[in-house]
Short mmCIF file of C-alpha atoms in Angstrom, two decimals:
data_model
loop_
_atom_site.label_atom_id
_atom_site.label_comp_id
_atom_site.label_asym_id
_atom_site.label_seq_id
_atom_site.Cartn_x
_atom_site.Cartn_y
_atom_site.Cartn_z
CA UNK A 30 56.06 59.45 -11.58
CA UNK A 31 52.41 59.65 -11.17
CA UNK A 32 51.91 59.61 -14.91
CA UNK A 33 53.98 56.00 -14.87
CA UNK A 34 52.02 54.68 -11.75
CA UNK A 35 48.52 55.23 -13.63
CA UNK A 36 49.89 53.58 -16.60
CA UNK A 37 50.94 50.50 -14.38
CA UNK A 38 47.91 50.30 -12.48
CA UNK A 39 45.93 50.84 -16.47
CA UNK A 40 47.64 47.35 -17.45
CA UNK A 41 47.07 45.44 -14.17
CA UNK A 42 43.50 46.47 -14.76
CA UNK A 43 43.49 44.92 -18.39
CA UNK A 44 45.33 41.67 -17.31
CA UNK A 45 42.95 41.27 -14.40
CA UNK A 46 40.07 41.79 -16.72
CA UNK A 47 41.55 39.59 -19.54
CA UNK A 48 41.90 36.83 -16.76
CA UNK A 49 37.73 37.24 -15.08
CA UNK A 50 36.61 37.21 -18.91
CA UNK A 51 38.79 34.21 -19.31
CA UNK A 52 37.77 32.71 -16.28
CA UNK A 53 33.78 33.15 -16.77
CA UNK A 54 34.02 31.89 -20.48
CA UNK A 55 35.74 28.68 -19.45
CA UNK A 56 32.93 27.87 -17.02
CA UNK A 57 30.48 28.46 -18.99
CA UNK A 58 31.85 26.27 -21.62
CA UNK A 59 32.06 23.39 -19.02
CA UNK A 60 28.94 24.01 -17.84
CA UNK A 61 27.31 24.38 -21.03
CA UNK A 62 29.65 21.02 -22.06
CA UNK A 63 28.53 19.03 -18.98
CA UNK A 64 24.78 19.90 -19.56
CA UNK A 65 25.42 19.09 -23.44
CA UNK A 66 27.00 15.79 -22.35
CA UNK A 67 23.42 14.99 -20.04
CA UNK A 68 20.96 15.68 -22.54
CA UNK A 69 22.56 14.34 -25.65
CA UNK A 70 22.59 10.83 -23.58
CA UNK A 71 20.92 8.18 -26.25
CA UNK A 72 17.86 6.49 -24.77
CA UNK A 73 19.39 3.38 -24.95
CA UNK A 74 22.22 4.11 -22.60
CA UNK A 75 19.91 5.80 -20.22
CA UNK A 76 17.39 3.09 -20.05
CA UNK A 77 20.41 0.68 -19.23
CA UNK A 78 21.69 2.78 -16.49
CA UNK A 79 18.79 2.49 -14.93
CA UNK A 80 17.77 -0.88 -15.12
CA UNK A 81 21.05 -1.87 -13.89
CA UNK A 82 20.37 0.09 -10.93
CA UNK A 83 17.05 -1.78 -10.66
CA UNK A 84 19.07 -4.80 -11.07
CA UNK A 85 21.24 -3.76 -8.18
CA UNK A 86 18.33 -3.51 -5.86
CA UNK A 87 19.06 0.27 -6.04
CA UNK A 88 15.85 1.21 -5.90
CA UNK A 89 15.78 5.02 -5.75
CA UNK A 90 18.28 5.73 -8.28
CA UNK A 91 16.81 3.16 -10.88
CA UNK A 92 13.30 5.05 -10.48
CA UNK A 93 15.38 8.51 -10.46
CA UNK A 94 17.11 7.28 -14.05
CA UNK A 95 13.42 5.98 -15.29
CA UNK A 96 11.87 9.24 -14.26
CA UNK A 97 14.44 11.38 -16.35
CA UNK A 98 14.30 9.40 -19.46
CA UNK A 99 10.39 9.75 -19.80
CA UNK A 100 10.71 13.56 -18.89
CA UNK A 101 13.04 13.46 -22.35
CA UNK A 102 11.85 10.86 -23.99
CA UNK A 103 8.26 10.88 -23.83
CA UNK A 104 7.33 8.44 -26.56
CA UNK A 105 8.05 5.34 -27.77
CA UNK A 106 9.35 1.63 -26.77
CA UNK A 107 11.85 2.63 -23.85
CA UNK A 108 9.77 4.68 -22.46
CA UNK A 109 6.46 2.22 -22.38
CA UNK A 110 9.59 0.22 -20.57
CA UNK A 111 10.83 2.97 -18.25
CA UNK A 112 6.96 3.65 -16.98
CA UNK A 113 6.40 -0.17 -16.07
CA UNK A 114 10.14 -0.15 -14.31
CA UNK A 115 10.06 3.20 -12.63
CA UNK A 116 6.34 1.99 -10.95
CA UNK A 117 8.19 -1.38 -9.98
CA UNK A 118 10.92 0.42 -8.28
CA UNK A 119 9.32 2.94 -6.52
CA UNK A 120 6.89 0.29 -5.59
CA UNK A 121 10.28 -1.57 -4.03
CA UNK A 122 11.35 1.50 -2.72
CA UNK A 123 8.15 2.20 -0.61
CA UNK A 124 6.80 5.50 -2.69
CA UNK A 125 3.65 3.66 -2.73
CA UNK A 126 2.18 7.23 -3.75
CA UNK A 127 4.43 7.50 -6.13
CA UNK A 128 3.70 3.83 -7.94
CA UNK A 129 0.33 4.47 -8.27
CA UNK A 130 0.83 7.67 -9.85
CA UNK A 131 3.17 6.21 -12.47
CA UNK A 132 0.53 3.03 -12.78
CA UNK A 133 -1.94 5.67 -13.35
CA UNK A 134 0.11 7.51 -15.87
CA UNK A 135 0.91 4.43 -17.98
CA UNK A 136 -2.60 3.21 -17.82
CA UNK A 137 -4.23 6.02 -19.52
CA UNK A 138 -1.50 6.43 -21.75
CA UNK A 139 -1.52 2.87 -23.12
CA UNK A 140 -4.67 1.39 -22.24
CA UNK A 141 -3.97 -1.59 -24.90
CA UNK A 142 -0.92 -2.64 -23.85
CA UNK A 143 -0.03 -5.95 -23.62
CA UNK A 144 1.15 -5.55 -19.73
CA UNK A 145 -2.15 -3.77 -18.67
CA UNK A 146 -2.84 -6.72 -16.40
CA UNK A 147 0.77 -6.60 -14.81
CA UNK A 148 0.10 -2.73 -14.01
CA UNK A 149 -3.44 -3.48 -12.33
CA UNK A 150 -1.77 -6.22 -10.45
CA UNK A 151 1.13 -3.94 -9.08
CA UNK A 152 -1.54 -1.08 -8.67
CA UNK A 153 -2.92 -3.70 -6.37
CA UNK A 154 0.02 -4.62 -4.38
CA UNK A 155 0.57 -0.81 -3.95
CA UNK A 156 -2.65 0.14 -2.51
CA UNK A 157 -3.23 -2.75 -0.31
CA UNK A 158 -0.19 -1.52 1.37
CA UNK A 159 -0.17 2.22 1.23
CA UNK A 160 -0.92 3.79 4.99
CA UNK A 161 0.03 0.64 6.57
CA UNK A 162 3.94 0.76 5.88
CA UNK A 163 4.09 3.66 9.07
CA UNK A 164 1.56 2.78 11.08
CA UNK A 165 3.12 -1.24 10.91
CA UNK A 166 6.78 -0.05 11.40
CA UNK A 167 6.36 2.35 13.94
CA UNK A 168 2.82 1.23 16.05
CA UNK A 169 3.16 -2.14 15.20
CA UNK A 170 -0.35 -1.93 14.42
CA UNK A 171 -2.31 -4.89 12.39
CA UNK A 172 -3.57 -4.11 9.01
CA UNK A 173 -7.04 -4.65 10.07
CA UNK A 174 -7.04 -1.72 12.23
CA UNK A 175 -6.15 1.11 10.19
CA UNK A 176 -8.28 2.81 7.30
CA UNK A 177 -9.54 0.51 4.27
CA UNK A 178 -9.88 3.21 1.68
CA UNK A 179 -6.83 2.00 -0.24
CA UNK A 180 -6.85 -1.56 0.84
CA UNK A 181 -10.22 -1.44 -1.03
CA UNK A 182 -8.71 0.36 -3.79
CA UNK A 183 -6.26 -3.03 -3.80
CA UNK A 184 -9.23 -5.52 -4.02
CA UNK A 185 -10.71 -3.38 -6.58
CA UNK A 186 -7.75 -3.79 -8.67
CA UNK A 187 -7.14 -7.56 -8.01
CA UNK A 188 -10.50 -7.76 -9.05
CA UNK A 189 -9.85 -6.09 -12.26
CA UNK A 190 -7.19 -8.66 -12.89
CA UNK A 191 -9.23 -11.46 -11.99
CA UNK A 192 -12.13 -11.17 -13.77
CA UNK A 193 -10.65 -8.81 -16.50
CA UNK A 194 -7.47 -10.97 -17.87
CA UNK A 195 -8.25 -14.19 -16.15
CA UNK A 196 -5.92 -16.32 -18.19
CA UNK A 197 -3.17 -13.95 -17.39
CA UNK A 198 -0.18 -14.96 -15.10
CA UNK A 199 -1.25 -13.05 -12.45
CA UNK A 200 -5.00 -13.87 -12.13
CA UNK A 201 -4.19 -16.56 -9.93
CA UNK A 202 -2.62 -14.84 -7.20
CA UNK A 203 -4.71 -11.66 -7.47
CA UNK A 204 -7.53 -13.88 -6.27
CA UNK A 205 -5.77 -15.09 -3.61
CA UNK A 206 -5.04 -11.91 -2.58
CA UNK A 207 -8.65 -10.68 -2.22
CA UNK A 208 -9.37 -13.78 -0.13
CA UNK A 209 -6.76 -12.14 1.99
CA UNK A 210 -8.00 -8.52 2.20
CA UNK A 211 -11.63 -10.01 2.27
CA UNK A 212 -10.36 -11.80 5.74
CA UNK A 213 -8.74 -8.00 6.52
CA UNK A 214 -12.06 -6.58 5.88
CA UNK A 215 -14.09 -8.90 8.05
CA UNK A 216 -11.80 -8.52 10.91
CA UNK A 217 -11.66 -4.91 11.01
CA UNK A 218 -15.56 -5.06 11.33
CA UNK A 219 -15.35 -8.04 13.90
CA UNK A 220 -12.78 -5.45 15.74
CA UNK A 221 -15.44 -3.63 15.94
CA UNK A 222 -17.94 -5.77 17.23
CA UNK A 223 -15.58 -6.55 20.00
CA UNK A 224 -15.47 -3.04 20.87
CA UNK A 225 -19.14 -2.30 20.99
CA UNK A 226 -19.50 -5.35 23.23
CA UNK A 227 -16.68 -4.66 25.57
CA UNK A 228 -18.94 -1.35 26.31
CA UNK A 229 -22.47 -3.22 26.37
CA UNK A 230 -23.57 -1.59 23.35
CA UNK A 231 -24.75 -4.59 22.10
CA UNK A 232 -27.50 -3.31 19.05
CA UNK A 233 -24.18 -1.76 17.64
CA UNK A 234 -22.34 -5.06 18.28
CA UNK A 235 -25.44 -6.74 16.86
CA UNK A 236 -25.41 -5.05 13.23
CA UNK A 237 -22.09 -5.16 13.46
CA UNK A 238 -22.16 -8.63 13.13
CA UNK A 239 -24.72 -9.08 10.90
CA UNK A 240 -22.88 -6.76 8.29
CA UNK A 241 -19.64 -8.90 8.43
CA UNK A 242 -21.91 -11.98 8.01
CA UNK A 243 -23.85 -10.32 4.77
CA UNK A 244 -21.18 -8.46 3.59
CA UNK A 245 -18.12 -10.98 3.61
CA UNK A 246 -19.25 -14.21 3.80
CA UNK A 247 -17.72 -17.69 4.61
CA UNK A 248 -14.72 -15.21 5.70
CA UNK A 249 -12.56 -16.69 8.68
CA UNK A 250 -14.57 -14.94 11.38
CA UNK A 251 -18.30 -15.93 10.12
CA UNK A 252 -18.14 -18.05 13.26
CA UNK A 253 -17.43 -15.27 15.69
CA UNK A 254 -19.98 -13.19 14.48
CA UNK A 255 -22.83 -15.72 14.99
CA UNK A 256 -21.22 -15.70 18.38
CA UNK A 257 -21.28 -11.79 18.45
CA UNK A 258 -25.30 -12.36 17.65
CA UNK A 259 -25.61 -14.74 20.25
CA UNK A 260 -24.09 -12.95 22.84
CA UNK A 261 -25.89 -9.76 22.21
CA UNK A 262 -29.23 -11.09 21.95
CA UNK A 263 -28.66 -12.82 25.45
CA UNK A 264 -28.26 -9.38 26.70
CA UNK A 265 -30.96 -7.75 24.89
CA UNK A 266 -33.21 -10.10 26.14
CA UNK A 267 -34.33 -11.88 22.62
CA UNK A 268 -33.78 -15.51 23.60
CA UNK A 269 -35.34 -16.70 19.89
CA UNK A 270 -32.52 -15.35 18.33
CA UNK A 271 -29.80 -15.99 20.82
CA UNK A 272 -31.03 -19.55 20.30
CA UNK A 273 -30.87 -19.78 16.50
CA UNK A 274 -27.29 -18.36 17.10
CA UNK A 275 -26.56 -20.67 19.31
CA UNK A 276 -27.77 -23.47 16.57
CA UNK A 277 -25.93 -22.27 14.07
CA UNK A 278 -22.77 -22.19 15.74
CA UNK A 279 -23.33 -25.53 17.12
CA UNK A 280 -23.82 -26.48 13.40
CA UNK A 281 -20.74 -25.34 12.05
CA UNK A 282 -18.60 -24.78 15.01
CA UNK A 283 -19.06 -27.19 17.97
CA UNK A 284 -15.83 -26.20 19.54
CA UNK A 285 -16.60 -22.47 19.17
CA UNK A 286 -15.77 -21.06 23.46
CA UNK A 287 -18.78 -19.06 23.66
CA UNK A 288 -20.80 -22.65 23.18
CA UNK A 289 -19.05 -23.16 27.13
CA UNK A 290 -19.57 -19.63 28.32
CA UNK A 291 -15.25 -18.63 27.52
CA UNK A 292 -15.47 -15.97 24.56
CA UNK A 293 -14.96 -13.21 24.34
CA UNK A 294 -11.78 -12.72 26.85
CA UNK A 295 -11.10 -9.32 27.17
CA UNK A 296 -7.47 -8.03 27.47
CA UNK A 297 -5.98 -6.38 30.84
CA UNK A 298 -8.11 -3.48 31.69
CA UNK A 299 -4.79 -1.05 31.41
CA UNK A 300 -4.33 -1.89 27.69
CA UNK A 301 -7.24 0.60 27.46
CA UNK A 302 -4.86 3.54 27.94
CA UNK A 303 -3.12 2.82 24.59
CA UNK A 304 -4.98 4.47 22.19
CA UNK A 305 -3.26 2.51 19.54
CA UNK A 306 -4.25 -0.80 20.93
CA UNK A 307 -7.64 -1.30 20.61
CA UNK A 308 -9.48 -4.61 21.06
CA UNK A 309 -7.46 -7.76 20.71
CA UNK A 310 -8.61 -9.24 17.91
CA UNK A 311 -9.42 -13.04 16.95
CA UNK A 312 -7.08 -13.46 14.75
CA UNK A 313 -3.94 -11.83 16.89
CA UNK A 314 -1.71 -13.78 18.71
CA UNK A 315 -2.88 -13.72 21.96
CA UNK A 316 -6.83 -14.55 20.00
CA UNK A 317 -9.64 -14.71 21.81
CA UNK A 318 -10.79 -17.40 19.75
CA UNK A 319 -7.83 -19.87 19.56
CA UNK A 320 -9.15 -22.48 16.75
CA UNK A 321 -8.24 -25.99 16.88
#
């Protein structure tokens, strides 16, 4: 009886055996079939999947799909394709990091291409918007008021486009574009102007001023800082130059409110405890300089 009970338990051991050996080669197989069935994917039907997905504003998978076919297809025409795409839609898709990156990539990989000046132009877009996507969404905070490393890093590459490829489709608007961040620039430094003044430090409000004036000329705010000038030469007691200010404004601003004594107005003293606020600026909403 014991003899017949080992024997038993013998076979149940070599069917349950049979079965795990049967069991782990199946999944292997499908594994090894499903990973097959990725890889052997032609380039052509990967680069469609993911431009569809581009085409169906789904941004993170189409620059998912682009990613994977230039990890396994590292040359040739789709993948020149893919690069330009998977930039575009991780530009859409807010990885501003990530554009530039791919930009970058493409750039020194085909620095001949034809579309060289449509990858400087979207290396623009990206970095005169990367940093500010947080800070706008969450602080509602201006562009002017955060840090213009990359917004430079934009007008550098408009500037590329303009006076690289200026007969190319996007020349036009890259220039108007700098004319934008130049106006960004000059009102981040009139910001600060404001700020020196509200605290009476008027030499640093003073140079200041003068740098927005030689730096970014004919900007929007060259008027404010000849105001900025006048203001803090009243106070530092140089009435020559506080006049000349006061001449030039009256030259090419008449209307200007510091002419009558009403600029700057300073917002409500408890704004002050909102570290994020800073000065108002001329060109907010509630302006200090409301132009007619």
């Amino acid at each position: 009886m014991t003899q017949r009970a080992s024997t038993r338990f013998t076979a149940v051991a070599r069917i349950g055996l049979l079965l795990l050996v049967i069991v782990a080669t199946g999944t292997g197989c499908g594994m090894f079939k499903r990973k097959k069935t990725v890889e052997a994917q032609p380039v052509e039907q990967m680069f469609e999947t993911a431009h569809q997905a581009m085409m169906n504003g789904n941004w993170e998978r189409a620059q998912t799909n682009f990613r994977a076919l230039v990890a396994q297809y590292p040359y040739g025409p789709y993948t020149e394709q893919a690069l330009m795409e998977s930039a575009y839609a991780q530009y859409k898709a807010g990885k501003l990091d990530d554009a530039v990156s791919s930009i970058d990539k493409f750039l020194r990989t085909y620095p001949t291409h034809r579309n060289v000046p449509y990858m400087y132009y979207l290396r623009g877009l990206s970095n005169s918007t990367r940093d500010a996507v947080f800070l706008q969404r969450v602080w509602k905070l201006d562009s002017s008021r955060r840090d213009l490393s990359t917004p430079m890093q934009g007008y550098n590459d408009f500037s590329i486009v303009a006076e690289r490829y200026p007969n190319s489709r996007y020349a036009a608007d890259a220039r108007q574009r700098m004319v934008y961040l130049r106006n960004q620039f000059a009102r981040h430094e009139m910001d600060t102007a404001l700020y020196y003044m509200r605290r009476d430090a008027w030499i640093s409000a003073a140079t200041r001023a003068r740098y927005l004036l030689e730096t970014y000329p004919q900007s929007e705010y060259q008027n404010d800082a000849v105001a900025v000038l006048g203001e803090a030469y009243t106070h530092l007691g140089n009435k020559t130059l506080a006049d000349d200010a006061r001449r030039v404004l009256q030259l090419n601003d008449p209307k200007h409110p510091w002419l009558t004594g009403e600029w700057p107005k300073y917002p409500w003293a408890i704004r002050k405890l909102n570290p994020f606020a800073g000065e108002k600026s001329p060109a907010s909403g509630a302006s200090l300089h409301k132009k007619d």
